[in-house]
Tab-separated table of C-alpha atoms in Angstrom:
chain	number	residue	atom	x	y	z
A	1	MET	CA	2.240	26.752	3.693
A	2	LEU	CA	4.484	26.815	0.209
A	3	SER	CA	3.415	24.076	-2.308
A	4	ARG	CA	6.382	22.839	-2.870
A	5	THR	CA	7.229	22.294	0.370
A	6	ALA	CA	3.439	20.612	1.058
A	7	ASP	CA	5.059	18.143	-1.866
A	8	HIS	CA	7.756	17.160	0.047
A	9	LEU	CA	5.984	15.903	2.713
A	10	PHE	CA	3.123	14.202	0.960
A	11	TRP	CA	5.421	12.419	-1.039
A	12	MET	CA	7.858	11.913	1.602
A	13	ALA	CA	4.588	9.971	3.461
A	14	ARG	CA	3.739	8.345	-0.555
A	15	TYR	CA	6.891	6.925	-0.967
A	16	THR	CA	7.076	5.558	2.421
A	17	GLU	CA	3.733	3.740	2.347
A	18	ARG	CA	5.012	2.354	-1.045
A	19	ALA	CA	8.126	1.221	-0.083
A	20	GLU	CA	5.916	-0.836	2.965
A	21	ASN	CA	3.696	-2.142	0.875
A	22	ALA	CA	5.889	-3.395	-1.907
A	23	ALA	CA	7.064	-5.791	1.068
A	24	ARG	CA	3.531	-6.667	2.184
A	25	MET	CA	2.406	-7.539	-1.386
A	26	LEU	CA	6.026	-9.074	-2.277
A	27	ASP	CA	6.187	-10.861	0.540
A	28	VAL	CA	2.984	-12.281	-0.026
A	29	THR	CA	3.757	-13.505	-3.532
A	30	PHE	CA	6.449	-15.797	-2.470
A	31	GLN	CA	5.109	-17.431	0.556
A	32	THR	CA	2.286	-18.899	-1.268
A	33	ALA	CA	4.647	-19.415	-4.032
A	34	LEU	CA	6.012	-21.843	-1.305
A	35	LEU	CA	3.216	-23.902	-1.523
A	36	PRO	CA	2.567	-27.080	-3.312
A	37	GLN	CA	0.943	-26.040	-6.986
A	38	SER	CA	2.312	-26.139	-10.354
A	39	LYS	CA	5.054	-23.762	-11.933
A	40	GLU	CA	2.681	-22.552	-14.449
A	41	SER	CA	0.401	-21.320	-11.420
A	42	ALA	CA	3.235	-19.909	-9.110
A	43	ALA	CA	4.653	-17.971	-12.195
A	44	GLN	CA	0.673	-16.704	-12.952
A	45	SER	CA	0.921	-15.353	-8.909
A	46	TRP	CA	4.041	-13.222	-10.105
A	47	HIS	CA	3.045	-11.904	-13.074
A	48	ALA	CA	-0.080	-11.172	-11.532
A	49	MET	CA	1.871	-8.756	-9.271
A	50	LEU	CA	3.842	-7.264	-11.964
A	51	GLY	CA	0.728	-6.402	-13.665
A	52	ILE	CA	-1.455	-5.316	-11.110
A	53	SER	CA	1.224	-2.584	-10.305
A	54	GLU	CA	1.659	-1.793	-13.765
A	55	LEU	CA	5.534	-2.954	-13.598
A	56	GLN	CA	5.434	-5.741	-16.516
A	57	ALA	CA	7.298	-3.285	-19.346
A	58	ALA	CA	9.337	-2.354	-17.351
A	59	TYR	CA	10.736	-5.489	-15.828
A	60	ASP	CA	10.139	-6.961	-19.015
A	61	ALA	CA	12.334	-4.361	-21.126
A	62	LYS	CA	15.047	-5.704	-18.605
A	63	HIS	CA	14.681	-9.572	-17.835
A	64	ASP	CA	13.999	-12.642	-20.370
A	65	LYS	CA	11.907	-14.808	-17.904
A	66	LEU	CA	9.955	-14.394	-15.019
A	67	THR	CA	12.115	-15.807	-11.832
A	68	THR	CA	11.389	-15.682	-8.276
A	69	LYS	CA	14.608	-13.700	-7.822
A	70	ASN	CA	14.897	-11.738	-10.675
A	71	VAL	CA	11.082	-10.277	-9.767
A	72	ILE	CA	12.612	-9.687	-5.918
A	73	ASP	CA	15.337	-8.158	-6.994
A	74	PHE	CA	13.431	-5.983	-9.213
A	75	LEU	CA	10.828	-5.007	-6.631
A	76	VAL	CA	13.447	-4.342	-4.167
A	77	GLN	CA	16.482	-3.031	-5.306
A	78	ASP	CA	16.718	-2.266	-8.795
A	79	ARG	CA	17.647	1.527	-8.440
A	80	SER	CA	15.992	1.875	-11.835
A	81	ASN	CA	12.536	1.057	-11.420
A	82	PRO	CA	10.911	4.461	-9.331
A	83	SER	CA	8.630	2.057	-7.261
A	84	SER	CA	11.272	-0.654	-5.982
A	85	MET	CA	11.418	-0.816	-2.254
A	86	ALA	CA	14.975	1.033	-2.621
A	87	SER	CA	14.203	4.123	-4.530
A	88	CYS	CA	11.161	4.711	-2.579
A	89	LEU	CA	13.076	4.996	0.696
A	90	ALA	CA	15.693	7.076	-1.125
A	91	ASN	CA	13.213	9.869	-2.227
A	92	ALA	CA	10.816	8.808	0.914
A	93	ARG	CA	14.739	10.469	2.376
A	94	GLU	CA	14.995	13.287	-0.058
A	95	ASN	CA	11.900	14.711	0.512
A	96	ALA	CA	12.681	14.990	4.160
A	97	ARG	CA	15.718	16.475	3.723
A	98	ALA	CA	14.571	19.274	1.270
A	99	VAL	CA	11.974	20.409	4.024
A	100	ARG	CA	13.788	19.439	7.080
A	101	GLY	CA	13.097	22.340	8.497
A	102	SER	CA	9.710	21.135	9.043
A	103	LEU	CA	10.257	17.854	10.597
A	104	THR	CA	10.774	17.108	13.588
A	105	THR	CA	14.354	15.187	14.308
A	106	GLU	CA	12.926	12.072	15.212
A	107	VAL	CA	11.647	12.220	12.364
A	108	TRP	CA	14.382	13.179	10.504
A	109	GLU	CA	16.678	10.642	12.322
A	110	THR	CA	14.238	7.482	11.329
A	111	LEU	CA	13.839	7.836	7.934
A	112	ASN	CA	17.576	8.665	6.812
A	113	THR	CA	18.309	5.879	9.509
A	114	THR	CA	16.167	3.665	7.312
A	115	TYR	CA	18.038	4.701	4.069
A	116	LEU	CA	21.445	3.860	5.399
A	117	GLU	CA	20.232	0.585	6.900
A	118	LEU	CA	18.912	-0.483	3.696
A	119	ASN	CA	22.347	-0.239	1.506
A	120	SER	CA	23.891	-2.185	4.869
A	121	GLN	CA	20.798	-4.727	4.397
A	122	LEU	CA	21.223	-5.798	1.055
A	123	LYS	CA	25.194	-5.524	1.349
A	124	ASP	CA	25.127	-7.988	3.723
A	125	GLY	CA	22.764	-10.220	1.557
A	126	LEU	CA	19.831	-10.267	4.110
A	127	LEU	CA	17.396	-10.062	1.130
A	128	GLN	CA	18.549	-13.612	-0.037
A	129	LYS	CA	19.217	-14.774	3.040
A	130	ASP	CA	15.799	-14.611	4.584
A	131	PRO	CA	13.984	-12.334	2.276
A	132	SER	CA	10.597	-12.944	4.631
A	133	ASN	CA	12.529	-11.569	7.386
A	134	PHE	CA	13.744	-8.646	5.019
A	135	PHE	CA	10.933	-7.617	4.484
A	136	GLU	CA	9.587	-7.368	7.768
A	137	TRP	CA	12.238	-5.576	8.376
A	138	VAL	CA	11.438	-3.315	5.621
A	139	LYS	CA	7.475	-2.822	7.894
A	140	TYR	CA	9.039	-2.334	10.950
A	141	ARG	CA	10.884	0.887	9.515
A	142	SER	CA	7.976	2.303	7.878
A	143	HIS	CA	5.776	1.592	11.539
A	144	LEU	CA	8.962	3.391	12.968
A	145	PHE	CA	8.136	6.813	11.070
A	146	ARG	CA	4.562	6.204	11.605
A	147	GLY	CA	4.757	6.287	15.175
A	148	VAL	CA	7.778	8.978	15.613
A	149	ALA	CA	5.625	11.353	13.077
A	150	ILE	CA	2.556	11.170	15.373
A	151	GLY	CA	4.433	11.712	18.714
A	152	THR	CA	6.476	14.354	18.430
A	153	MET	CA	5.169	16.185	14.826
A	154	LEU	CA	2.758	19.452	15.629
A	155	LYS	CA	-0.465	18.672	14.612
A	156	ASP	CA	-0.836	22.154	11.946
A	157	GLU	CA	-0.447	21.819	8.254
A	158	ALA	CA	2.996	19.566	7.753
A	159	PHE	CA	1.774	16.781	10.433
A	160	TYR	CA	-1.954	16.808	8.335
A	161	PHE	CA	-0.159	16.379	4.287
A	162	THR	CA	2.175	13.443	5.566
A	163	ARG	CA	-0.859	12.234	6.670
A	164	LEU	CA	-3.260	12.565	3.323
A	165	GLY	CA	-0.073	10.941	1.536
A	166	THR	CA	0.169	8.324	3.805
A	167	PHE	CA	-3.390	7.410	3.784
A	168	LEU	CA	-4.093	7.972	-0.281
A	169	GLU	CA	-0.969	5.905	-0.689
A	170	ARG	CA	-2.072	2.944	1.538
A	171	ALA	CA	-5.745	2.860	0.211
A	172	ASP	CA	-4.311	2.022	-3.981
A	173	ASN	CA	-2.150	-0.035	-2.340
A	174	THR	CA	-4.471	-1.897	0.024
A	175	ALA	CA	-7.035	-2.419	-3.262
A	176	ARG	CA	-3.796	-4.750	-5.215
A	177	ILE	CA	-2.910	-6.323	-2.882
A	178	LEU	CA	-6.255	-7.278	-2.511
A	179	ASP	CA	-6.955	-7.404	-6.428
A	180	VAL	CA	-3.977	-8.797	-7.317
A	181	LYS	CA	-5.375	-11.400	-5.128
A	182	PHE	CA	-8.439	-12.140	-6.656
A	183	TYR	CA	-6.808	-11.710	-10.615
A	184	GLY	CA	-4.452	-13.955	-10.142
A	185	GLN	CA	-6.673	-16.428	-8.998
A	186	PRO	CA	-9.422	-16.633	-11.313
A	187	HIS	CA	-12.311	-19.779	-8.629
A	188	ALA	CA	-12.209	-17.010	-6.312
A	189	GLU	CA	-15.022	-14.460	-7.195
A	190	GLY	CA	-17.985	-16.191	-6.349
A	191	LYS	CA	-16.713	-19.443	-4.315
A	192	ASP	CA	-17.190	-19.086	-0.864
A	193	GLU	CA	-16.344	-22.669	0.251
A	194	PRO	CA	-12.677	-22.609	-0.079
A	195	ASP	CA	-10.770	-26.537	-0.156
A	196	GLN	CA	-7.751	-26.647	2.295
A	197	ARG	CA	-5.285	-24.861	-0.028
A	198	ASP	CA	-7.895	-22.179	-0.367
A	199	PHE	CA	-7.255	-21.603	3.414
A	200	TYR	CA	-3.463	-21.169	3.604
A	201	TYR	CA	-3.879	-19.178	0.859
A	202	TRP	CA	-6.166	-16.284	2.055
A	203	ALA	CA	-4.348	-16.334	5.419
A	204	ALA	CA	-1.273	-15.595	3.713
A	205	ILE	CA	-3.322	-12.434	2.340
A	206	LEU	CA	-4.552	-11.602	5.537
A	207	ARG	CA	-1.433	-11.637	6.909
A	208	SER	CA	0.175	-9.540	4.811
A	209	VAL	CA	-2.139	-6.641	5.569
A	210	SER	CA	-2.060	-6.960	9.017
A	211	ALA	CA	-5.150	-8.832	9.311
A	212	PHE	CA	-5.457	-12.256	10.471
A	213	GLU	CA	-5.642	-11.624	13.812
A	214	ILE	CA	-8.444	-9.311	13.748
A	215	TYR	CA	-10.065	-11.662	11.129
A	216	ARG	CA	-10.726	-14.210	13.829
A	217	ARG	CA	-12.254	-11.351	16.133
A	218	VAL	CA	-14.976	-10.381	13.909
A	219	TYR	CA	-15.642	-13.285	12.088
A	220	ARG	CA	-14.337	-16.194	13.787
A	221	ASP	CA	-15.431	-18.722	11.132
A	222	VAL	CA	-13.668	-19.828	8.344
A	223	ILE	CA	-11.879	-17.626	5.908
A	224	THR	CA	-13.422	-17.207	2.587
A	225	PRO	CA	-12.498	-14.770	-0.220
A	226	ALA	CA	-15.746	-13.348	0.226
A	227	LYS	CA	-15.649	-11.753	3.920
A	228	VAL	CA	-11.369	-11.434	3.199
A	229	ALA	CA	-13.010	-8.614	0.573
A	230	GLU	CA	-15.379	-7.440	3.235
A	231	LEU	CA	-12.854	-7.076	6.033
A	232	LEU	CA	-10.283	-5.170	3.779
A	233	ILE	CA	-12.540	-2.833	1.669
A	234	LEU	CA	-15.609	-2.195	4.174
A	235	ARG	CA	-14.967	-2.861	7.225
A	236	GLN	CA	-14.519	1.235	9.130
A	237	ASP	CA	-12.677	-0.189	12.130
A	238	MET	CA	-9.836	-1.999	10.009
A	239	PRO	CA	-7.190	-0.245	9.950
A	240	ARG	CA	-5.976	-0.696	6.809
A	241	SER	CA	-9.196	-0.942	4.850
A	242	LEU	CA	-9.926	1.139	1.941
A	243	LEU	CA	-12.916	2.892	4.330
A	244	ALA	CA	-10.664	3.116	7.439
A	245	CYS	CA	-8.749	4.838	4.974
A	246	LEU	CA	-11.182	6.970	3.085
A	247	ASP	CA	-11.822	8.006	6.673
A	248	GLU	CA	-8.641	9.594	7.388
A	249	VAL	CA	-7.770	11.239	3.146
A	250	ILE	CA	-11.272	13.227	4.380
A	251	ARG	CA	-10.366	14.346	8.080
A	252	ASN	CA	-6.631	15.406	7.091
A	253	LEU	CA	-8.637	16.896	3.921
A	254	ALA	CA	-10.687	19.113	5.820
A	255	GLN	CA	-7.623	20.473	7.986
A	256	VAL	CA	-6.108	21.713	5.057
A	257	ALA	CA	-9.171	22.508	2.734
A	258	ASN	CA	-8.654	25.731	1.182
A	259	SER	CA	-10.599	27.871	-1.706
A	260	ALA	CA	-10.250	26.160	-4.484
A	261	SER	CA	-10.675	22.442	-2.759
A	262	LYS	CA	-14.299	22.570	-2.614
A	263	ASP	CA	-14.651	20.113	-5.364
A	264	THR	CA	-11.902	17.835	-4.718
A	265	GLU	CA	-13.050	17.673	-0.917
A	266	ARG	CA	-17.224	16.914	-2.832
A	267	PHE	CA	-15.650	14.304	-4.893
A	268	ALA	CA	-13.604	12.350	-2.090
A	269	GLY	CA	-16.758	12.703	-0.013
A	270	LYS	CA	-18.783	10.989	-2.526
A	271	LEU	CA	-16.071	7.977	-2.380
A	272	HIS	CA	-15.765	7.667	1.004
A	273	SER	CA	-20.006	7.444	1.223
A	274	ASP	CA	-19.451	4.535	-1.283
A	275	LEU	CA	-17.304	2.414	0.733
A	276	LYS	CA	-19.372	3.615	4.363
A	277	PHE	CA	-22.778	2.698	2.808
A	278	GLY	CA	-22.114	-0.442	0.443
A	279	ARG	CA	-22.644	-3.861	1.136
A	280	ILE	CA	-20.148	-6.962	-0.758
A	281	ASP	CA	-23.291	-9.030	-1.673
A	282	GLU	CA	-23.562	-6.121	-4.153
A	283	ILE	CA	-19.359	-5.141	-4.848
A	284	LEU	CA	-19.278	-9.244	-5.693
A	285	ALA	CA	-22.300	-8.917	-7.450
A	286	GLU	CA	-20.647	-6.209	-9.748
A	287	GLY	CA	-17.148	-8.138	-9.391
A	288	LEU	CA	-14.348	-7.762	-7.241
A	289	HIS	CA	-12.213	-6.900	-10.045
A	290	ALA	CA	-14.243	-4.396	-12.183
A	291	TYR	CA	-14.947	-2.930	-8.633
A	292	LEU	CA	-11.419	-2.410	-7.562
A	293	VAL	CA	-10.605	-0.843	-11.216
A	294	ARG	CA	-13.220	1.515	-10.600
A	295	PHE	CA	-11.666	2.375	-7.404
A	296	PHE	CA	-7.875	3.035	-8.842
A	297	GLU	CA	-9.530	4.959	-11.192
A	298	ARG	CA	-11.369	6.903	-8.271
A	299	ILE	CA	-8.259	6.914	-5.980
A	300	PHE	CA	-5.729	8.000	-8.809
A	301	GLU	CA	-7.663	11.258	-9.704
A	302	LEU	CA	-8.183	12.162	-6.071
A	303	GLY	CA	-4.675	11.889	-6.343
A	304	ASN	CA	-4.382	14.152	-8.892
A	305	ARG	CA	-6.974	16.427	-7.330
A	306	VAL	CA	-5.049	16.769	-4.242
A	307	SER	CA	-2.032	17.688	-6.146
A	308	ARG	CA	-3.699	20.204	-8.484
A	309	ASP	CA	-4.998	21.883	-5.071
A	310	PHE	CA	-1.933	22.131	-2.605
A	311	LEU	CA	0.931	20.702	-4.170
A	312	VAL	CA	1.648	22.221	-7.535
A	313	PRO	CA	2.395	25.783	-7.613
A	314	ALA	CA	-0.465	28.562	-9.774
A	315	GLU	CA	0.683	29.739	-12.604
A	316	MET	CA	1.352	33.467	-12.477
């Protein structure tokens, strides 16, 4: 497959997944901001989200002060922000259009319709009327894209690059969703018995990654930060956990491997092994924030290696 085609497919999937995860992060921050708390605590959550998304400087360049409306607008519909949902879904559509011949009609129409309906949703003011409903709509359209791709695409390199992009992006964003909450709440690490407010706080995080019911089935216990971290990092049967994402990265990387990708496969394998054989007590002893920062660095390096080996045309 031409590296240019692989690149478009890879980023089509990453942008779609990024839009969904932005919706998840925004929804949980919006919901927790409604809990009884001081203005300073609410502002801290929004600052933490911008910081962990590496968008604080870009936000500050456009806005004099931090407000819920400004942050949501910036992360949803500001086209000057390349990580906003509107920018991500537009980029996903453009990448899909560039490789229209490698996609099924159903995949293309799903992405194209999502882009067109997004503009309609924003014009009709759904974001202002009911932010949570808008975020659910974005998540639903991303689910639809993945389901249609799995159900209609030939299992060839086009499919594998699409899946590879999806799970690299999901791993990064699951870690960010977890870290923004630990980072935004200094008391979270090392505190095993949450108070009543913590229950709603961590329940909102679990719901943001569709894991509330899963937590109840797995642990049948009170929600604690340590168990939430274990579920979202080390549980192989949790679809959005870091380990589950790396399972898929390893599987799809093997399908597209070439003579130049051995080091990348080895790098991915080491990261996967650390997750597969990791223990939550060891992670918490290191410090969850420190562990996740190290994970960000490694998943970023893995993405760069994939680009180098598969997506960037070789120099002549």
